[in-house]
mmCIF file of C-alpha atoms in Angstrom:
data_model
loop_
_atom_site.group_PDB
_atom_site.id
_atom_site.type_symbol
_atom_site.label_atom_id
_atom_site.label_comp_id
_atom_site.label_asym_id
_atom_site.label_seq_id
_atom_site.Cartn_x
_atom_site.Cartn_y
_atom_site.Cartn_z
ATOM 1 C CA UNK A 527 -84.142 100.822 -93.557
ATOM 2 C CA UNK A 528 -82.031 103.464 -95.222
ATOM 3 C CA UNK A 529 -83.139 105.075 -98.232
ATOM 4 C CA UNK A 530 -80.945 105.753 -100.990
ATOM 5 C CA UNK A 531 -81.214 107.012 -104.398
ATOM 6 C CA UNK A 532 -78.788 104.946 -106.734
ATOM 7 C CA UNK A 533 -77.747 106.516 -109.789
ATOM 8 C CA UNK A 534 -80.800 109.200 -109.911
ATOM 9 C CA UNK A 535 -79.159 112.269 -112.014
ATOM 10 C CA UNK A 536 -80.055 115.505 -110.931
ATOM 11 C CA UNK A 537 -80.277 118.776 -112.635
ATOM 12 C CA UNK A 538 -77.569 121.237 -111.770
ATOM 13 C CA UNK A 539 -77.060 124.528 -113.818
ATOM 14 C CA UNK A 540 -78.321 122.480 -116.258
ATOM 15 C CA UNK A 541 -75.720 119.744 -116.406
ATOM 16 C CA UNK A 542 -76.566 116.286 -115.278
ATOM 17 C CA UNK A 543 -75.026 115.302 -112.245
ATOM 18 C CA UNK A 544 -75.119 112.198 -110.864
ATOM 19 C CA UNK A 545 -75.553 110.869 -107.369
ATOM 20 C CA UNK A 546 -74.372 107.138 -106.486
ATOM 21 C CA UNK A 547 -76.021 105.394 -103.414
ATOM 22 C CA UNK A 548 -77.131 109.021 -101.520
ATOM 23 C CA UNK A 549 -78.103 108.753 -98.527
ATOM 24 C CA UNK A 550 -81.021 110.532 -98.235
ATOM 25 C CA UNK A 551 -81.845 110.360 -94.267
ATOM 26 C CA UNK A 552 -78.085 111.659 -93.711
ATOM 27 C CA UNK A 553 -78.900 114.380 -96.149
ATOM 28 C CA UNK A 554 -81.803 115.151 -94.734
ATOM 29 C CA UNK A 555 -80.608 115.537 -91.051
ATOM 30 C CA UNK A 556 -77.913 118.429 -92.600
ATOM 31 C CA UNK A 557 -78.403 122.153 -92.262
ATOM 32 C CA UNK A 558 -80.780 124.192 -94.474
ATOM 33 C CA UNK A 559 -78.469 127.639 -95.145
ATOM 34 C CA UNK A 560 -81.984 128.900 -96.127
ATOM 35 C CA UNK A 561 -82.917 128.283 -92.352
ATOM 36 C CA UNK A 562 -79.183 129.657 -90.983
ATOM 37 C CA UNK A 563 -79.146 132.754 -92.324
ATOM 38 C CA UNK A 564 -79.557 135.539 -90.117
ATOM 39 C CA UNK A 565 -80.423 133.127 -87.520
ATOM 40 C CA UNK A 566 -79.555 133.629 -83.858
ATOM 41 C CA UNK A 567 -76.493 131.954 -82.426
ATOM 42 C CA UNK A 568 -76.613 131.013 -78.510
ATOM 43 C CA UNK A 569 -73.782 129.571 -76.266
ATOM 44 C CA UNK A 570 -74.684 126.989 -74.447
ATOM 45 C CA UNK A 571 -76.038 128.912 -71.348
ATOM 46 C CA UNK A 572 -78.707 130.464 -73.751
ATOM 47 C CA UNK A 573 -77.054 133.702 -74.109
ATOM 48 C CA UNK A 574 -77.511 135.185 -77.586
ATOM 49 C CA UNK A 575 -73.875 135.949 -78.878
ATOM 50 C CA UNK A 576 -74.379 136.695 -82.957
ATOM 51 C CA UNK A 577 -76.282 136.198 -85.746
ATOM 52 C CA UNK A 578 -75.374 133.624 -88.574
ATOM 53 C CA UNK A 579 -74.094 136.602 -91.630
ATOM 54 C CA UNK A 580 -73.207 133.699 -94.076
ATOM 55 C CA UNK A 581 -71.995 130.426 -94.723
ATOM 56 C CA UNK A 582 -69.351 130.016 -97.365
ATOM 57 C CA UNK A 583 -67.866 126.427 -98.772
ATOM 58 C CA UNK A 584 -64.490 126.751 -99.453
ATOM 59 C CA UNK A 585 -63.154 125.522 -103.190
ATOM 60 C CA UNK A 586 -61.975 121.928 -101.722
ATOM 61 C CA UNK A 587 -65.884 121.476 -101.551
ATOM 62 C CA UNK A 588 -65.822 119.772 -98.066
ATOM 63 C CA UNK A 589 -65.462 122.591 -95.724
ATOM 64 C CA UNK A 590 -68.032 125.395 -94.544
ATOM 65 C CA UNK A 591 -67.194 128.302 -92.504
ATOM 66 C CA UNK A 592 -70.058 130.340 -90.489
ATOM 67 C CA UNK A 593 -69.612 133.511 -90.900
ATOM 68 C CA UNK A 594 -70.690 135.185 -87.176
ATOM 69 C CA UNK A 595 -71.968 138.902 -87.155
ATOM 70 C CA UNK A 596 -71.041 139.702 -83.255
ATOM 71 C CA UNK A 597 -73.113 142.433 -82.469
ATOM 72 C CA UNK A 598 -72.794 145.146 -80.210
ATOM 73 C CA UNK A 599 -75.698 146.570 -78.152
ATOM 74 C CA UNK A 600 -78.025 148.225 -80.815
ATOM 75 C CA UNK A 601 -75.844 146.363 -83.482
ATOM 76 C CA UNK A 602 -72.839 149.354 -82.531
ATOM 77 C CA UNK A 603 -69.443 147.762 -82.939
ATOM 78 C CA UNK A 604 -70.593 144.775 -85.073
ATOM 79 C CA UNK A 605 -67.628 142.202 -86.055
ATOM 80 C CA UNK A 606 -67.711 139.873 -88.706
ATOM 81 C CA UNK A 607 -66.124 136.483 -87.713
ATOM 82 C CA UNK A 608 -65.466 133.082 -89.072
ATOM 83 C CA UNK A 609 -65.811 129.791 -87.488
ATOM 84 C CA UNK A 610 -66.024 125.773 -88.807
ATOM 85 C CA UNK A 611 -69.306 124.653 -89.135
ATOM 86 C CA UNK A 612 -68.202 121.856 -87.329
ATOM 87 C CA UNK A 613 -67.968 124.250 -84.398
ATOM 88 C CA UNK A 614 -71.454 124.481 -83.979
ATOM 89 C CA UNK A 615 -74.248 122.474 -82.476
ATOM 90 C CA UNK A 616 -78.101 122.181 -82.587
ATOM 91 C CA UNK A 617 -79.902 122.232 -79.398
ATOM 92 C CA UNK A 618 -83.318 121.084 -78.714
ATOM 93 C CA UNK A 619 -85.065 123.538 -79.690
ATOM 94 C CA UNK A 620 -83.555 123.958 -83.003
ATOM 95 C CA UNK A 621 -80.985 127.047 -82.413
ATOM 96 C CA UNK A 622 -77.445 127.299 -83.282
ATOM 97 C CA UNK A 623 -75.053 127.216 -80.251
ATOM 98 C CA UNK A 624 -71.614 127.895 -80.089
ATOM 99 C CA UNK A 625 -70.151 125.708 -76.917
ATOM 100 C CA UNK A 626 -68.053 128.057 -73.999
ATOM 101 C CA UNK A 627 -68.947 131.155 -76.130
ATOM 102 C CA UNK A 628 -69.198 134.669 -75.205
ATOM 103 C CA UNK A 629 -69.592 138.033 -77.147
ATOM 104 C CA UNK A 630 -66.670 139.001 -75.511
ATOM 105 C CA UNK A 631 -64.098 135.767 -76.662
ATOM 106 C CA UNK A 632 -65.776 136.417 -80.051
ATOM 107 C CA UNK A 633 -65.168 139.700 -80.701
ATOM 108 C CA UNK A 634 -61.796 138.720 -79.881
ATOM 109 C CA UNK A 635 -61.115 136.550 -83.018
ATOM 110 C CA UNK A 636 -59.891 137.597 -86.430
ATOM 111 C CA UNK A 637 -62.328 139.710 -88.041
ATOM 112 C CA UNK A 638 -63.809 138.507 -91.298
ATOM 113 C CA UNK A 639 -63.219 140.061 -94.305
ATOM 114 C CA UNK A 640 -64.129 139.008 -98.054
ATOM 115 C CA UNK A 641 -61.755 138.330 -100.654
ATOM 116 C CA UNK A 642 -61.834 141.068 -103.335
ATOM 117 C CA UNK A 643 -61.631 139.837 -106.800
#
C-alpha cells in the first residue's frame, strides 16, 4: 500500500498550497539538502573527490544542479563545479558517489560561478 495525501494544503510562506494525490513513500526516498550539504562525494572506487558546496533548483522547478567543491590537498586550488543531480548515486552506506569520477576529470570541468544580480 502506497500512502498518499489527497488534497492536504500545506503552509508555504504563508500561502496555502495544495498537494493532489502525493506520494509520500516517493517523497520520502528523495534527498534531504539538509543532509547533502557539505557532505563528502566518493567515486565509485571509494575515493573521496569533493564535497557537496550547494544544490540549486533552477527556475523551471524540475531541475537541481550539485554544486561540487573539488578540493585540492589542504583545500589549495579548490574549484567550484556543477553537475545534474541526476548524476549522482547513493551507495550503501549512504554517501554520494559520482560514477568514473576523479579529482582530476573534475577539476577539469567548467568552474562554477554565481550569477550576480
Amino acid at each position: 500500500m502506497t500512502a498518499s495525501a489527497e488534497s492536504v494544503p500545506h503552509v508555504a510562506g504563508g500561502v496555502v498550497v495544495e498537494y493532489n494525490n502525493l506520494d509520500i513513500a516517493l517523497v520520502a526516498s528523495g534527498w534531504s539538502v539538509v543532509e547533502l550539504l557539505r557532505g563528502d562525494v566518493y567515486n565509485d572506487r571509494g575515493d573521496f573527490v569533493g564535497y557537496v558546496h550547494d544544490a540549486l533548483v533552477l527556475p523551471d522547478g524540475d531541475t537541481t544542479f550539485v554544486i561540487v567543491n573539488v578540493a585540492g590537498f589542504l583545500n589549495i586550488g579548490e574549484k567550484l563545479i556543477g553537475l545534474p543531480a541526476g548524476a549522482f548515486e547513493i551507495n550503501a552506506n549512504g554517501d554520494l558517489v559520482l560514477p568514473n569520477a576523479s579529482k582530476d576529470n573534475l577539476k577539469s570541468l567548467p568552474r562554477f560561478f554565481y550569477a550576480r544580480n
